[in-house]
Amino acid sequence: MAIPDEILAPPSIDLPNYGLDILYEDEHLIAFNKPCWMLSVQGRLPENQDSIAHRMELYCGVAHVVHRIDCATSGVLLFTKTKEAQREINRQFRDRETDKEYVALGYGHSVLTRGEMHLPLIKDWPNRPKQKIDLIGGKKSITQYEVLEQSNQQVRMRLIPITGRSHQLRLHMRALGLPIIGDRLYSPEHVAKASARMHLHALHLSFTHPIERTPISISAACPF
């Protein structure tokens, strides 16, 4: 199995808008199409300073975090420009009033067409940053899934995370017997090395505008 693609790197910070792909912007909110292999928020080490949050600060002087997606995942990533908007969006995420949709490409074959996965997750402390399934001590983790198409040992899935645990979609796909192509943490070596990117994309995010109270829907086209 091989999925040809180029070696991927974040866009240059010297591009217009600091290389940010802006999907939506107003005086309170801004949403980006995050490329894979770019951090949502900068880390502590010098080599982990480049991130969407850092570039947003350069672009508009502020970056209030409301959620994150994994470095290897691409797609819709939302920030706020004000503390007031941040508090309300955080509440919507906490109270599960947002709708999120992902697309993943898994390796294998599925006899199921759709369903709902209930497998609790917990930090795998000896193997950080990994998480693991723990039926006794894990936190409730729920994902709705639907097979969109499959052929040649590749299954395209629609994933709706009901909860938002770290690495939830990656572990639930593996539990379905469909490890995500390009996932270097959880997929077998031949599946992890089949692509230069992880085939998991945040396709869609819907929520209520924190100030205007109008419905907002933001999408980023799937690159695979």
Coordinates of C-alpha atoms in Angstrom, one line a residue:
M1 CA 0.0 0.0 0.0
A2 CA 1.3 3.4 -0.9
I3 CA -0.4 6.8 -1.2
P4 CA 1.9 9.1 -3.2
D5 CA 2.2 12.6 -1.8
E6 CA 4.9 15.2 -1.4
I7 CA 6.9 15.7 1.8
L8 CA 4.8 18.1 3.7
A9 CA 5.9 21.2 5.6
P10 CA 4.0 24.2 7.0
P11 CA 3.7 27.2 4.7
S12 CA 6.4 29.8 5.0
I13 CA 5.8 32.5 7.6
D14 CA 7.0 35.0 5.0
L15 CA 3.9 34.5 2.8
P16 CA 1.0 37.0 3.0
N17 CA -1.0 36.8 6.2
Y18 CA 2.0 34.9 7.7
G19 CA 1.0 31.9 5.6
L20 CA -2.3 31.6 7.4
D21 CA -5.3 30.1 5.4
I22 CA -8.1 32.2 6.9
L23 CA -11.6 30.6 6.5
Y24 CA -13.6 33.1 8.5
E25 CA -12.9 36.4 10.3
D26 CA -14.8 39.1 12.1
E27 CA -14.0 41.4 15.1
H28 CA -14.5 38.6 17.6
L29 CA -13.5 35.4 15.9
I30 CA -11.1 33.9 13.4
A31 CA -10.9 30.4 11.9
F32 CA -8.0 28.9 10.0
N33 CA -7.5 25.8 7.8
K34 CA -4.6 24.3 9.8
P35 CA -2.1 22.3 7.7
C36 CA -0.9 19.0 8.9
W37 CA 2.4 19.0 10.8
M38 CA 1.8 22.4 12.2
L39 CA 1.1 23.0 15.9
S40 CA -2.2 24.6 17.0
V41 CA -0.4 26.3 20.0
Q42 CA 3.4 26.7 20.5
G43 CA 5.2 24.4 22.8
R44 CA 8.0 25.1 25.4
L45 CA 11.0 24.1 23.3
P46 CA 12.5 26.5 20.8
E47 CA 11.8 24.2 17.8
N48 CA 8.1 24.2 18.8
Q49 CA 7.4 27.9 18.7
D50 CA 5.9 28.1 15.2
S51 CA 2.2 27.5 15.5
I52 CA -1.1 28.8 14.3
A53 CA -1.5 30.7 17.6
H54 CA 1.9 32.3 17.2
R55 CA 1.2 33.4 13.6
M56 CA -2.2 34.7 14.6
E57 CA -0.5 36.9 17.2
L58 CA 1.7 38.3 14.5
Y59 CA -1.3 38.8 12.2
C60 CA -3.7 40.5 14.5
G61 CA -1.9 41.0 17.9
V62 CA -3.9 38.5 19.9
A63 CA -4.7 34.8 20.0
H64 CA -7.2 33.4 22.5
V65 CA -7.3 29.5 22.3
V66 CA -10.7 27.7 22.5
H67 CA -9.7 24.3 21.2
R68 CA -6.9 22.4 19.5
I69 CA -6.4 19.8 16.9
D70 CA -3.4 17.5 16.7
C71 CA -0.2 18.6 14.9
A72 CA -0.6 15.8 12.4
T73 CA -4.3 16.7 11.8
S74 CA -5.4 19.3 9.3
G75 CA -8.6 21.4 9.1
V76 CA -10.8 23.9 10.8
L77 CA -9.3 25.5 13.9
L78 CA -11.1 28.3 15.7
F79 CA -9.6 31.1 17.9
T80 CA -11.2 34.2 19.4
K81 CA -9.9 37.8 19.4
T82 CA -11.5 38.8 22.7
K83 CA -11.8 37.3 26.2
E84 CA -15.6 37.7 26.1
A85 CA -15.9 35.6 23.0
Q86 CA -13.4 33.1 24.4
R87 CA -15.5 32.5 27.5
E88 CA -18.7 31.9 25.5
I89 CA -17.0 29.6 22.9
N90 CA -15.3 27.7 25.7
R91 CA -18.8 27.2 27.3
Q92 CA -20.2 25.9 24.1
F93 CA -17.4 23.4 23.7
R94 CA -17.8 22.3 27.4
D95 CA -21.6 22.0 27.1
R96 CA -21.3 20.1 23.8
E97 CA -23.2 22.8 21.9
T98 CA -20.8 22.7 18.9
D99 CA -21.0 20.3 16.0
K100 CA -17.7 18.9 14.6
E101 CA -17.2 16.6 11.6
Y102 CA -14.0 14.9 10.5
V103 CA -12.9 12.8 7.6
A104 CA -10.4 9.9 8.0
L105 CA -8.9 7.4 5.7
G106 CA -8.3 4.1 7.4
Y107 CA -6.5 0.9 6.4
G108 CA -8.5 -2.3 6.1
H109 CA -12.1 -3.3 5.3
S110 CA -15.2 -2.5 7.3
V111 CA -18.3 -4.8 7.4
L112 CA -20.1 -2.0 9.3
T113 CA -21.6 0.9 7.6
R114 CA -22.3 3.2 10.6
G115 CA -22.5 3.1 14.3
E116 CA -21.4 4.7 17.6
M117 CA -18.2 3.9 19.4
H118 CA -18.2 4.0 23.2
L119 CA -14.7 3.3 24.5
P120 CA -13.3 5.3 27.5
L121 CA -9.8 6.8 27.2
I122 CA -7.0 7.6 29.7
K123 CA -3.5 9.0 29.5
D124 CA -0.9 6.3 28.8
W125 CA 1.6 7.9 31.2
P126 CA 4.6 5.6 30.5
N127 CA 4.2 6.2 26.8
R128 CA 3.3 9.9 26.7
P129 CA 1.8 11.6 24.6
K130 CA -0.2 8.5 23.9
Q131 CA -3.6 7.8 25.2
K132 CA -5.1 4.3 25.7
I133 CA -8.4 2.6 26.1
D134 CA -9.3 1.9 29.7
L135 CA -12.8 0.4 30.3
I136 CA -12.5 0.9 34.1
G137 CA -10.7 4.2 34.7
G138 CA -11.0 5.9 31.4
K139 CA -13.1 9.0 30.6
K140 CA -16.2 8.6 28.6
S141 CA -15.4 8.9 24.9
I142 CA -18.0 8.7 22.1
T143 CA -17.6 8.8 18.4
Q144 CA -20.3 8.4 15.7
Y145 CA -19.0 7.0 12.4
E146 CA -20.1 6.3 8.9
V147 CA -18.4 4.6 6.0
L148 CA -18.4 6.9 3.0
E149 CA -16.6 4.6 0.6
Q150 CA -14.0 1.8 0.6
S151 CA -11.8 0.1 -1.9
N152 CA -8.2 -1.4 -2.1
Q153 CA -8.0 -1.7 1.7
Q154 CA -8.8 2.0 2.2
V155 CA -11.9 3.1 4.0
R156 CA -13.1 6.7 4.0
M157 CA -15.0 7.5 7.2
R158 CA -17.1 10.4 8.4
L159 CA -16.4 10.8 12.2
I160 CA -18.5 12.9 14.6
P161 CA -16.9 13.2 18.0
I162 CA -19.5 13.6 20.7
T163 CA -16.8 14.0 23.3
G164 CA -13.5 15.7 22.7
R165 CA -10.8 13.5 24.3
S166 CA -7.2 13.7 23.1
H167 CA -6.5 11.3 20.3
Q168 CA -10.1 10.0 20.5
L169 CA -10.7 9.6 16.8
R170 CA -7.3 8.0 16.2
L171 CA -7.9 5.4 18.9
H172 CA -11.5 4.7 18.0
M173 CA -10.5 4.2 14.3
R174 CA -7.9 1.7 15.5
A175 CA -10.4 -0.1 17.7
L176 CA -12.7 -0.4 14.6
G177 CA -9.8 -2.3 12.9
L178 CA -9.2 0.7 10.6
P179 CA -5.9 2.4 11.7
I180 CA -5.5 5.8 10.2
I181 CA -3.1 5.9 7.2
G182 CA -0.1 8.0 8.2
D183 CA -0.8 7.9 12.0
R184 CA 2.7 7.6 13.5
L185 CA 1.5 7.1 17.0
Y186 CA -1.2 4.4 16.8
S187 CA -1.0 2.7 13.4
P188 CA 1.2 -0.3 12.5
E189 CA 4.5 0.7 10.8
H190 CA 3.5 -0.2 7.3
V191 CA 0.3 1.9 7.7
A192 CA 2.0 4.8 9.4
K193 CA 4.7 5.0 6.7
A194 CA 2.2 4.7 3.8
S195 CA 1.8 8.5 3.6
A196 CA 3.8 11.6 4.5
R197 CA 0.7 13.0 6.3
M198 CA -1.9 11.6 8.7
H199 CA -5.2 11.2 6.9
L200 CA -7.4 12.9 9.4
H201 CA -9.0 16.2 8.6
A202 CA -11.3 18.5 10.6
L203 CA -13.9 19.1 7.9
H204 CA -16.6 21.2 9.6
L205 CA -17.4 23.1 12.8
S206 CA -20.7 24.7 13.7
F207 CA -21.5 26.8 16.7
T208 CA -23.4 30.0 17.8
H209 CA -21.7 33.3 17.4
P210 CA -20.6 34.3 20.9
I211 CA -21.7 37.9 20.6
E212 CA -24.3 38.1 17.8
R213 CA -26.0 34.8 18.7
T214 CA -26.3 33.7 15.1
P215 CA -25.4 30.3 13.8
I216 CA -21.9 29.9 12.2
S217 CA -20.8 27.0 10.1
I218 CA -17.2 26.8 8.9
S219 CA -15.8 24.2 6.5
A220 CA -12.3 23.3 5.1
A221 CA -12.2 21.1 2.0
C222 CA -10.6 17.8 2.6
P223 CA -7.1 17.6 0.9
F224 CA -7.2 13.8 0.5

